[in-house]
PDB file of C-alpha atoms in Angstrom:
ATOM      1  CA  MET A   1      -5.785 -41.409  25.244  1.00  0.00           C
ATOM      2  CA  PRO A   2      -7.819 -39.446  23.250  1.00  0.00           C
ATOM      3  CA  LEU A   3      -5.780 -36.627  20.451  1.00  0.00           C
ATOM      4  CA  TRP A   4      -7.339 -34.196  22.483  1.00  0.00           C
ATOM      5  CA  CYS A   5      -5.982 -34.768  26.396  1.00  0.00           C
ATOM      6  CA  ALA A   6      -2.501 -35.784  23.672  1.00  0.00           C
ATOM      7  CA  ALA A   7      -2.596 -32.149  23.818  1.00  0.00           C
ATOM      8  CA  VAL A   8      -3.056 -30.752  26.270  1.00  0.00           C
ATOM      9  CA  ASN A   9      -0.834 -32.807  28.691  1.00  0.00           C
ATOM     10  CA  ASN A  10       1.645 -31.356  25.876  1.00  0.00           C
ATOM     11  CA  ASP A  11       0.709 -28.381  26.286  1.00  0.00           C
ATOM     12  CA  ARG A  12       1.388 -29.032  30.008  1.00  0.00           C
ATOM     13  CA  GLU A  13       4.623 -30.437  29.161  1.00  0.00           C
ATOM     14  CA  GLN A  14       5.548 -27.209  27.138  1.00  0.00           C
ATOM     15  CA  SER A  15       4.326 -24.413  29.327  1.00  0.00           C
ATOM     16  CA  SER A  16       6.439 -26.613  32.567  1.00  0.00           C
ATOM     17  CA  THR A  17      10.091 -26.660  30.994  1.00  0.00           C
ATOM     18  CA  VAL A  18       9.230 -23.131  29.467  1.00  0.00           C
ATOM     19  CA  GLY A  19       8.406 -21.995  33.101  1.00  0.00           C
ATOM     20  CA  LEU A  20      11.247 -24.023  34.180  1.00  0.00           C
ATOM     21  CA  ALA A  21      13.717 -22.716  31.657  1.00  0.00           C
ATOM     22  CA  ALA A  22      12.285 -18.960  32.340  1.00  0.00           C
ATOM     23  CA  ALA A  23      12.529 -19.638  36.225  1.00  0.00           C
ATOM     24  CA  LEU A  24      16.397 -20.465  36.032  1.00  0.00           C
ATOM     25  CA  GLY A  25      17.129 -17.383  33.740  1.00  0.00           C
ATOM     26  CA  ALA A  26      15.648 -15.241  36.207  1.00  0.00           C
ATOM     27  CA  LEU A  27      17.999 -17.511  38.399  1.00  0.00           C
ATOM     28  CA  LEU A  28      20.769 -17.069  36.634  1.00  0.00           C
ATOM     29  CA  SER A  29      20.098 -13.498  36.080  1.00  0.00           C
ATOM     30  CA  TRP A  30      19.828 -12.463  39.528  1.00  0.00           C
ATOM     31  CA  SER A  31      23.031 -13.936  40.714  1.00  0.00           C
ATOM     32  CA  LEU A  32      25.088 -13.067  37.717  1.00  0.00           C
ATOM     33  CA  GLY A  33      24.505  -9.742  37.801  1.00  0.00           C
ATOM     34  CA  PRO A  34      25.821  -8.925  41.698  1.00  0.00           C
ATOM     35  CA  ILE A  35      28.744 -11.028  41.396  1.00  0.00           C
ATOM     36  CA  LEU A  36      29.297  -9.815  37.621  1.00  0.00           C
ATOM     37  CA  ILE A  37      29.044  -5.837  38.976  1.00  0.00           C
ATOM     38  CA  LYS A  38      31.459  -6.273  41.594  1.00  0.00           C
ATOM     39  CA  TYR A  39      33.766  -8.129  40.366  1.00  0.00           C
ATOM     40  CA  LEU A  40      33.933  -5.403  37.790  1.00  0.00           C
ATOM     41  CA  THR A  41      34.593  -2.855  40.253  1.00  0.00           C
ATOM     42  CA  GLY A  42      38.325  -3.291  39.635  1.00  0.00           C
ATOM     43  CA  HIS A  43      37.866  -2.230  36.812  1.00  0.00           C
ATOM     44  CA  PHE A  44      35.145   0.826  36.172  1.00  0.00           C
ATOM     45  CA  ASP A  45      34.154   2.685  38.528  1.00  0.00           C
ATOM     46  CA  ALA A  46      30.175   3.164  38.907  1.00  0.00           C
ATOM     47  CA  TRP A  47      28.552   5.420  35.736  1.00  0.00           C
ATOM     48  CA  THR A  48      31.121   3.439  33.603  1.00  0.00           C
ATOM     49  CA  GLN A  49      29.104   0.084  34.523  1.00  0.00           C
ATOM     50  CA  ASN A  50      25.697   2.065  34.502  1.00  0.00           C
ATOM     51  CA  VAL A  51      26.425   3.104  30.656  1.00  0.00           C
ATOM     52  CA  TYR A  52      28.219  -0.200  29.311  1.00  0.00           C
ATOM     53  CA  ARG A  53      24.771  -1.928  32.057  1.00  0.00           C
ATOM     54  CA  TYR A  54      22.449   0.471  30.026  1.00  0.00           C
ATOM     55  CA  LEU A  55      23.223  -0.295  26.491  1.00  0.00           C
ATOM     56  CA  ALA A  56      22.968  -3.849  27.188  1.00  0.00           C
ATOM     57  CA  ALA A  57      19.591  -3.313  27.930  1.00  0.00           C
ATOM     58  CA  SER A  58      19.300  -1.109  24.700  1.00  0.00           C
ATOM     59  CA  LEU A  59      20.966  -3.193  22.561  1.00  0.00           C
ATOM     60  CA  PHE A  60      18.682  -6.375  23.634  1.00  0.00           C
ATOM     61  CA  LEU A  61      15.516  -4.408  24.085  1.00  0.00           C
ATOM     62  CA  PHE A  62      15.857  -2.263  20.306  1.00  0.00           C
ATOM     63  CA  PRO A  63      14.674  -5.379  18.309  1.00  0.00           C
ATOM     64  CA  VAL A  64      11.509  -5.224  20.275  1.00  0.00           C
ATOM     65  CA  LEU A  65      10.857  -2.036  20.078  1.00  0.00           C
ATOM     66  CA  TRP A  66      11.848  -1.637  16.383  1.00  0.00           C
ATOM     67  CA  ARG A  67       9.024  -3.983  15.855  1.00  0.00           C
ATOM     68  CA  ALA A  68       5.680  -2.446  17.968  1.00  0.00           C
ATOM     69  CA  TYR A  69       7.225   0.620  16.040  1.00  0.00           C
ATOM     70  CA  ARG A  70       6.544  -0.677  12.527  1.00  0.00           C
ATOM     71  CA  ARG A  71       3.191  -1.812  13.248  1.00  0.00           C
ATOM     72  CA  SER A  72       2.311   0.858  15.358  1.00  0.00           C
ATOM     73  CA  GLU A  73       1.309  -1.213  18.574  1.00  0.00           C
ATOM     74  CA  LEU A  74       3.500   1.708  20.604  1.00  0.00           C
ATOM     75  CA  PRO A  75       0.515   3.868  22.267  1.00  0.00           C
ATOM     76  CA  ALA A  76       0.429   7.799  21.293  1.00  0.00           C
ATOM     77  CA  GLY A  77       3.018   9.531  23.540  1.00  0.00           C
ATOM     78  CA  LEU A  78       4.706   6.737  24.944  1.00  0.00           C
ATOM     79  CA  TRP A  79       7.547   7.834  25.483  1.00  0.00           C
ATOM     80  CA  ARG A  80       6.774  11.335  26.418  1.00  0.00           C
ATOM     81  CA  ARG A  81       5.085   9.453  29.478  1.00  0.00           C
ATOM     82  CA  ALA A  82       8.079   6.579  29.774  1.00  0.00           C
ATOM     83  CA  LEU A  83      10.420   9.811  31.151  1.00  0.00           C
ATOM     84  CA  VAL A  84       9.551  10.435  34.063  1.00  0.00           C
ATOM     85  CA  PRO A  85       9.438   6.726  35.260  1.00  0.00           C
ATOM     86  CA  SER A  86      12.331   6.161  33.406  1.00  0.00           C
ATOM     87  CA  ALA A  87      14.800   9.243  35.431  1.00  0.00           C
ATOM     88  CA  PHE A  88      13.296   7.783  38.732  1.00  0.00           C
ATOM     89  CA  ASN A  89      14.481   4.608  37.382  1.00  0.00           C
ATOM     90  CA  VAL A  90      18.284   5.176  36.297  1.00  0.00           C
ATOM     91  CA  VAL A  91      18.485   7.208  39.627  1.00  0.00           C
ATOM     92  CA  MET A  92      18.012   3.825  41.587  1.00  0.00           C
ATOM     93  CA  GLN A  93      20.013   1.789  39.140  1.00  0.00           C
ATOM     94  CA  SER A  94      23.016   4.274  39.432  1.00  0.00           C
ATOM     95  CA  PHE A  95      22.762   4.189  42.937  1.00  0.00           C
ATOM     96  CA  TRP A  96      22.299   0.270  43.531  1.00  0.00           C
ATOM     97  CA  ALA A  97      25.823  -0.598  40.836  1.00  0.00           C
ATOM     98  CA  SER A  98      27.550   1.768  43.264  1.00  0.00           C
ATOM     99  CA  GLY A  99      26.686  -0.030  46.436  1.00  0.00           C
ATOM    100  CA  PHE A 100      28.897  -2.721  44.741  1.00  0.00           C
ATOM    101  CA  TYR A 101      31.785  -0.346  45.451  1.00  0.00           C
ATOM    102  CA  TYR A 102      31.374  -0.720  49.083  1.00  0.00           C
ATOM    103  CA  LEU A 103      29.469  -3.469  49.634  1.00  0.00           C
ATOM    104  CA  ASN A 104      29.814  -7.226  49.461  1.00  0.00           C
ATOM    105  CA  PRO A 105      27.615  -9.101  46.743  1.00  0.00           C
ATOM    106  CA  ALA A 106      25.531 -11.008  48.993  1.00  0.00           C
ATOM    107  CA  PHE A 107      24.621  -8.233  51.932  1.00  0.00           C
ATOM    108  CA  MET A 108      23.676  -6.480  48.351  1.00  0.00           C
ATOM    109  CA  SER A 109      21.661  -9.188  47.120  1.00  0.00           C
ATOM    110  CA  LEU A 110      20.164  -9.445  50.628  1.00  0.00           C
ATOM    111  CA  ILE A 111      18.888  -5.499  50.985  1.00  0.00           C
ATOM    112  CA  ASN A 112      17.850  -5.522  47.110  1.00  0.00           C
ATOM    113  CA  GLN A 113      15.687  -8.666  48.742  1.00  0.00           C
ATOM    114  CA  SER A 114      14.269  -6.393  51.108  1.00  0.00           C
ATOM    115  CA  SER A 115      12.547  -4.229  48.159  1.00  0.00           C
ATOM    116  CA  VAL A 116       9.367  -6.688  48.016  1.00  0.00           C
ATOM    117  CA  PHE A 117       8.616  -5.874  51.991  1.00  0.00           C
ATOM    118  CA  TRP A 118       9.027  -2.151  51.136  1.00  0.00           C
ATOM    119  CA  ILE A 119       6.867  -2.801  48.331  1.00  0.00           C
ATOM    120  CA  THR A 120       4.375  -4.076  49.608  1.00  0.00           C
ATOM    121  CA  LEU A 121       4.400  -1.373  52.582  1.00  0.00           C
ATOM    122  CA  ILE A 122       4.007   1.254  50.017  1.00  0.00           C
ATOM    123  CA  SER A 123       1.673   0.226  47.574  1.00  0.00           C
ATOM    124  CA  LEU A 124      -0.758  -0.329  50.778  1.00  0.00           C
ATOM    125  CA  ALA A 125      -0.537   2.907  51.613  1.00  0.00           C
ATOM    126  CA  LEU A 126      -0.889   3.878  47.828  1.00  0.00           C
ATOM    127  CA  PHE A 127      -3.491   2.264  45.876  1.00  0.00           C
ATOM    128  CA  PRO A 128      -7.057   1.869  47.331  1.00  0.00           C
ATOM    129  CA  GLU A 129      -7.726  -1.340  46.857  1.00  0.00           C
ATOM    130  CA  GLU A 130      -4.168  -3.279  47.715  1.00  0.00           C
ATOM    131  CA  ARG A 131      -5.624  -2.417  51.322  1.00  0.00           C
ATOM    132  CA  VAL A 132      -8.313  -5.206  50.986  1.00  0.00           C
ATOM    133  CA  PHE A 133      -5.485  -7.879  51.261  1.00  0.00           C
ATOM    134  CA  MET A 134      -4.532  -6.034  54.776  1.00  0.00           C
ATOM    135  CA  ARG A 135      -8.326  -8.126  56.409  1.00  0.00           C
ATOM    136  CA  ARG A 136      -7.109 -11.226  55.053  1.00  0.00           C
ATOM    137  CA  PRO A 137      -5.225 -13.830  57.450  1.00  0.00           C
ATOM    138  CA  PHE A 138      -3.574 -15.907  54.364  1.00  0.00           C
ATOM    139  CA  PHE A 139      -2.371 -12.796  52.730  1.00  0.00           C
ATOM    140  CA  TRP A 140      -0.191 -11.920  56.661  1.00  0.00           C
ATOM    141  CA  ILE A 141       0.088 -15.686  56.439  1.00  0.00           C
ATOM    142  CA  GLY A 142       2.660 -15.329  52.680  1.00  0.00           C
TER     143      GLY A 142
END
């Protein structure tokens, strides 16, 4: 086998391994999150849980943002433009975490997964370039 074929096959195998690890990590995160939130409902109120969740996310993302800041890779005005979407996200996440105080994790996860349907409908309504997909039968089959 030529050397370049071995390199391509090795890249594919490494890519598949990384992809599988990412998929399993996402599955683990999406599965454990609701269970842990429900478990902690007996120990913390919803607001305290949100503070801890956002603090953990901030600590996780801080090194990436700090590195981008130090290299001047962040666009000018990014922080100001991020305020409105961040506010919507904080409200949405607060409602989501509060739901576990009243519903079980399986039902909350089902509601969460239905967001794919709603995002699709809202995207079709708001973005003209997305409406092209409505005329394709494979879109509706999918």
